[in-house]
XYZ file of C-alpha atoms in Angstrom:
360
model
C -22.203 -18.377 -10.188
C -23.070 -14.269 -10.076
C -22.659 -12.216 -12.693
C -20.291 -8.628 -11.723
C -23.478 -6.715 -10.787
C -25.146 -9.338 -8.932
C -22.102 -10.335 -7.342
C -21.981 -6.310 -5.714
C -26.154 -7.095 -4.883
C -24.995 -9.554 -2.826
C -22.000 -8.486 -1.142
C -24.040 -5.236 -0.117
C -26.929 -6.875 0.765
C -25.069 -10.146 3.165
C -21.782 -8.374 3.998
C -23.216 -7.216 7.556
C -23.522 -10.928 8.597
C -19.700 -11.189 8.492
C -19.060 -8.037 10.237
C -18.408 -7.809 14.214
C -21.855 -6.759 16.345
C -20.867 -3.215 16.226
C -21.293 -3.491 12.950
C -25.529 -4.629 12.471
C -26.174 -0.926 12.369
C -23.651 0.203 9.832
C -24.655 1.535 5.947
C -23.287 -0.588 3.558
C -21.989 1.828 0.246
C -21.321 1.138 -2.656
C -19.427 4.022 -4.853
C -16.836 4.462 -7.268
C -13.682 5.474 -6.524
C -11.262 7.120 -8.774
C -7.608 7.181 -7.921
C -4.523 8.729 -9.747
C -4.757 9.534 -13.265
C -9.048 8.569 -13.225
C -8.305 5.227 -12.582
C -11.545 4.281 -11.584
C -12.758 0.957 -9.241
C -16.018 -0.239 -7.413
C -15.673 -0.036 -3.348
C -17.933 -0.891 -0.965
C -17.511 1.408 2.468
C -19.103 0.330 5.859
C -20.088 3.325 7.955
C -21.037 3.689 11.898
C -22.457 6.605 13.333
C -19.503 8.510 13.676
C -17.108 7.295 11.757
C -14.840 10.396 10.405
C -12.725 8.294 7.889
C -13.599 4.704 6.019
C -11.816 2.242 4.478
C -12.815 1.381 0.421
C -12.635 -2.329 -0.332
C -12.409 -2.780 -4.260
C -14.985 -5.036 -5.720
C -13.223 -5.340 -8.680
C -10.449 -7.142 -6.997
C -12.901 -9.221 -4.994
C -14.788 -10.304 -8.200
C -11.692 -11.976 -9.683
C -10.774 -13.880 -6.629
C -14.821 -15.511 -6.568
C -14.520 -15.661 -10.034
C -11.187 -17.585 -9.552
C -12.892 -19.630 -6.563
C -16.541 -19.810 -6.532
C -17.446 -19.391 -3.067
C -19.176 -15.990 -1.859
C -19.110 -16.378 1.383
C -15.626 -17.053 1.887
C -15.047 -14.062 -0.042
C -16.868 -11.707 2.263
C -15.506 -13.407 5.252
C -12.169 -12.377 3.771
C -13.603 -9.174 3.112
C -14.925 -8.746 6.671
C -10.951 -9.304 7.933
C -9.638 -7.289 5.579
C -11.876 -4.389 6.575
C -11.128 -4.567 10.386
C -7.380 -4.042 9.882
C -7.419 -0.991 8.436
C -10.322 0.561 11.020
C -8.261 -0.547 13.722
C -5.794 1.685 12.838
C -8.368 4.574 10.927
C -10.196 4.835 14.099
C -6.732 6.604 15.425
C -6.553 8.041 12.422
C -7.943 11.156 13.664
C -5.986 12.299 16.858
C -6.246 15.915 15.906
C -9.465 18.331 15.474
C -10.355 17.711 12.082
C -12.926 20.796 11.908
C -10.130 23.368 13.568
C -8.108 24.498 10.462
C -5.045 25.317 13.210
C -4.906 21.857 14.052
C -5.634 20.939 10.177
C -2.798 23.279 9.117
C 0.813 21.633 10.471
C -0.921 18.372 8.547
C -0.945 20.178 5.440
C 1.101 18.834 2.137
C 1.781 18.946 -1.787
C 1.103 16.008 -4.284
C 2.179 17.099 -7.516
C 0.169 15.137 -10.420
C -0.861 15.510 -14.088
C -3.061 17.918 -15.050
C -4.871 16.326 -17.897
C -4.329 12.569 -16.689
C -6.892 13.618 -13.605
C -9.630 15.668 -14.888
C -12.168 14.072 -12.702
C -9.862 13.421 -9.873
C -9.088 17.338 -9.855
C -13.186 18.235 -10.378
C -14.020 19.013 -6.658
C -10.043 19.097 -5.507
C -8.563 22.103 -4.361
C -5.073 22.690 -7.089
C -2.184 25.505 -7.576
C -1.236 25.521 -11.368
C 2.617 24.835 -12.120
C 2.705 27.678 -14.697
C 5.064 26.672 -17.624
C 4.365 22.697 -17.147
C 1.458 20.483 -17.842
C 1.155 19.239 -13.643
C -0.812 20.909 -11.273
C -0.018 20.257 -6.864
C -3.177 19.339 -4.756
C -3.326 19.721 -1.220
C -4.130 16.888 1.593
C -4.327 16.166 5.109
C -1.760 14.060 6.544
C -3.228 11.612 9.258
C -0.805 8.825 10.243
C 1.967 6.733 9.628
C 0.709 3.183 8.872
C 4.027 1.744 9.181
C 6.779 0.636 6.291
C 4.443 0.743 3.189
C 2.773 4.398 3.705
C 0.573 6.798 5.341
C -2.992 7.803 5.453
C -4.201 11.228 4.292
C -6.906 12.027 2.626
C -7.355 14.844 -0.619
C -8.676 18.397 0.810
C -11.187 20.044 -1.334
C -13.472 22.678 -2.523
C -16.151 21.938 0.566
C -13.145 22.036 3.324
C -12.917 25.508 2.131
C -15.983 26.486 4.228
C -15.800 24.023 7.231
C -12.362 26.225 7.491
C -12.877 29.388 6.467
C -9.940 29.390 4.436
C -9.217 30.571 0.973
C -7.542 27.669 -1.475
C -4.223 30.429 -2.023
C -3.841 30.551 1.817
C -4.659 26.743 2.406
C -1.968 25.603 -1.011
C 0.483 28.099 0.636
C 0.121 26.489 4.057
C 0.582 22.960 2.368
C 3.741 23.849 -0.015
C 5.778 25.789 3.472
C 4.707 21.998 5.444
C 5.138 19.756 2.582
C 9.844 19.821 2.847
C 9.151 19.926 6.684
C 6.664 16.762 6.568
C 8.795 15.037 4.098
C 12.365 15.878 3.830
C 14.040 16.063 0.796
C 16.721 12.690 -0.571
C 18.820 12.663 -3.087
C 20.539 9.582 -4.229
C 23.073 8.884 -7.069
C 21.329 6.274 -9.172
C 24.116 3.997 -8.519
C 23.421 3.630 -5.381
C 19.878 3.291 -6.087
C 20.325 0.347 -8.172
C 22.498 -0.890 -5.797
C 19.690 -0.774 -3.294
C 16.923 -2.438 -5.100
C 19.174 -5.062 -6.031
C 19.876 -5.485 -2.377
C 16.434 -4.958 -1.582
C 15.592 -7.972 -4.297
C 18.067 -10.241 -2.472
C 16.761 -9.533 0.860
C 20.636 -8.567 1.727
C 21.762 -12.193 0.939
C 24.261 -11.499 -1.655
C 27.813 -10.743 -2.085
C 28.809 -7.048 -1.994
C 31.961 -7.562 -4.086
C 30.296 -9.796 -6.609
C 27.457 -6.779 -7.047
C 29.808 -3.636 -7.410
C 31.760 -6.028 -10.123
C 28.693 -6.638 -12.211
C 28.228 -2.841 -12.142
C 31.370 -2.069 -13.202
C 31.148 -4.507 -16.404
C 27.690 -3.766 -17.316
C 28.046 0.305 -17.007
C 31.804 0.103 -17.670
C 30.780 1.809 -21.156
C 28.316 4.776 -19.343
C 30.916 5.548 -16.880
C 30.104 8.877 -17.807
C 26.190 8.863 -17.173
C 26.892 6.492 -13.794
C 29.918 8.580 -12.260
C 29.960 9.978 -8.820
C 30.174 13.917 -10.520
C 28.210 16.118 -9.064
C 24.061 15.743 -9.987
C 24.542 13.750 -13.589
C 22.224 10.907 -12.405
C 19.850 10.993 -9.605
C 16.945 10.333 -8.400
C 15.434 13.062 -6.231
C 13.029 11.837 -3.959
C 11.714 12.410 -0.559
C 12.602 10.101 2.572
C 9.164 8.643 2.725
C 9.984 7.598 -0.857
C 5.984 8.176 -1.503
C 4.676 10.950 -3.674
C 8.515 11.856 -3.703
C 8.059 13.784 -7.026
C 7.007 16.782 -5.240
C 10.412 17.309 -4.516
C 10.629 19.699 -7.581
C 8.702 22.304 -6.025
C 10.900 22.715 -2.836
C 11.912 26.050 -2.742
C 15.572 26.935 -4.392
C 16.075 23.130 -4.910
C 16.501 23.147 -8.439
C 18.176 26.152 -8.765
C 20.499 25.320 -6.256
C 21.099 22.015 -8.069
C 21.832 24.151 -11.244
C 24.060 25.952 -9.521
C 25.811 22.965 -8.654
C 26.083 21.823 -11.952
C 26.810 24.981 -14.121
C 24.152 23.992 -16.872
C 20.207 23.337 -17.292
C 19.351 19.931 -15.746
C 16.603 17.638 -17.385
C 14.194 16.379 -15.244
C 12.611 12.416 -15.965
C 9.175 11.616 -14.329
C 10.576 8.298 -13.533
C 7.018 8.169 -11.297
C 4.888 10.340 -8.977
C 7.037 9.045 -6.184
C 10.350 10.408 -7.566
C 11.920 11.880 -10.522
C 15.579 11.239 -12.251
C 17.892 14.407 -12.510
C 20.421 14.737 -15.598
C 22.890 17.468 -16.487
C 22.121 19.118 -19.866
C 25.568 18.084 -21.149
C 24.477 17.877 -24.750
C 25.202 13.752 -24.556
C 21.205 13.299 -25.001
C 18.611 15.201 -26.185
C 15.298 15.544 -24.879
C 13.267 13.775 -27.135
C 16.080 10.718 -26.698
C 15.278 11.109 -23.126
C 11.543 10.997 -24.011
C 11.392 7.766 -25.979
C 13.330 6.144 -22.461
C 10.051 7.860 -20.500
C 7.142 6.643 -22.688
C 8.767 2.661 -22.555
C 9.051 2.771 -18.994
C 5.894 4.393 -18.071
C 3.968 1.802 -20.090
C 5.953 -1.524 -18.946
C 7.539 -0.807 -15.808
C 5.375 2.022 -13.815
C 1.759 1.125 -12.499
C -1.019 3.297 -14.096
C -2.128 5.621 -11.406
C 1.863 5.836 -10.435
C 2.640 7.529 -13.981
C 3.193 11.699 -13.926
C 4.305 12.000 -17.627
C 5.348 11.119 -20.764
C 7.043 14.581 -21.381
C 10.383 15.478 -20.478
C 11.560 18.856 -18.259
C 14.009 21.057 -17.746
C 15.293 23.470 -15.575
C 16.259 26.412 -17.163
C 19.542 27.656 -15.296
C 19.331 31.429 -16.502
C 15.563 31.626 -16.237
C 15.554 29.851 -13.428
C 11.984 28.247 -13.731
C 11.117 24.954 -14.907
C 9.793 24.421 -18.087
C 8.776 21.402 -20.531
C 11.415 20.094 -23.051
C 9.537 18.296 -25.050
C 5.792 19.270 -26.651
C 2.881 17.692 -26.528
C 2.844 16.929 -30.459
C 5.584 15.437 -30.716
C 4.921 13.443 -27.610
C 1.358 11.601 -29.480
C 4.069 10.950 -32.691
C 6.307 9.125 -30.040
C 3.282 7.239 -28.121
C 1.433 6.024 -31.184
C 5.163 4.584 -32.941
C 5.341 3.058 -29.627
C 2.307 1.018 -29.442
C 2.010 0.152 -33.379
C 5.846 -1.125 -32.791
C 4.320 -3.795 -30.533
C 6.175 -2.807 -27.889
C 3.627 -1.597 -25.639
C 3.528 -3.890 -22.550
C 1.404 -4.517 -19.223
C 1.902 -1.916 -16.165
C 2.938 -3.752 -12.818
C -0.635 -3.702 -10.875
C -0.209 -2.435 -7.513
C -2.118 -1.408 -4.168
C -2.068 2.402 -3.211
C 0.943 3.159 -0.835
C -1.693 4.701 1.484
C -4.763 2.894 0.519
C -8.194 4.574 -0.027
C -9.292 6.511 3.088
C -12.950 8.289 2.386
C -13.395 11.019 4.087
C -17.227 11.978 5.479
C -17.291 15.106 3.891
């Protein structure tokens, strides 16, 4: 049984034995990949001359498989198979001229991240600050849809600016304008969302009347929360339901929602893929809502998909997004949560669009 470092060395030396003939002169690269919220893993990529993007294989995952099964040749065969499939797709990623900003520009879009959680990820990335909150928006380039589970894209870094002869501000402006076009907004009533999740869980094999009965019993004491009155509790995302929290940046969207409710609107960061909107009607304080956010982040959300432990608010009078909670109080809530023994394990999830390495 190889130790981890030995395992990585053996993989690097022998992986080409398991790859097709056209890879025999390829360069095998091992590097550290930084995912969302500065989560990291050791990765392997195989780059042939002329490859613009290459998949990253998670060596941490394959080592766990090796420890469990003990057959390193089997593991390398699986790695080869796992690599060839995304490469079939990645060969058609660049259906545009990567070196031409005019062709790149309509593919730019924004993704909202937590600034504090992504310090390493943001080191070389282009970014746009979001005044008044602890989040930041980063531009990415949309390459291609890769089926039901996501799309292929890459992060725009500082080196791309000189290649495309564009300023960071100009690029971010273009990305911000494109995002609602590439990823139209979707606003879903919470009851409808939960019904949909139940439907998916049972692969459509359930009694609709029974489900409605269960909902009416389970939430009969919470009719004020789950009522169909406009915007009392809604999920805000996009039609792709990927990186949907970015919809809070869409021009005038929060303003129009607040106008409809006639009040401030709480924004609960459910994950990077969606946020929950609640009318601030005085029934619950930001601190009460934050306790729920903190617990869900630590028990239900994959680490790289956590957006924030804070609660936000759209101030209808000031017409701006602000923080409804503060960092000091947040730290106290988190410490209390951990000390109470309630902290669980976050689910492990694969990234929705995989990990692509750009040649720059």
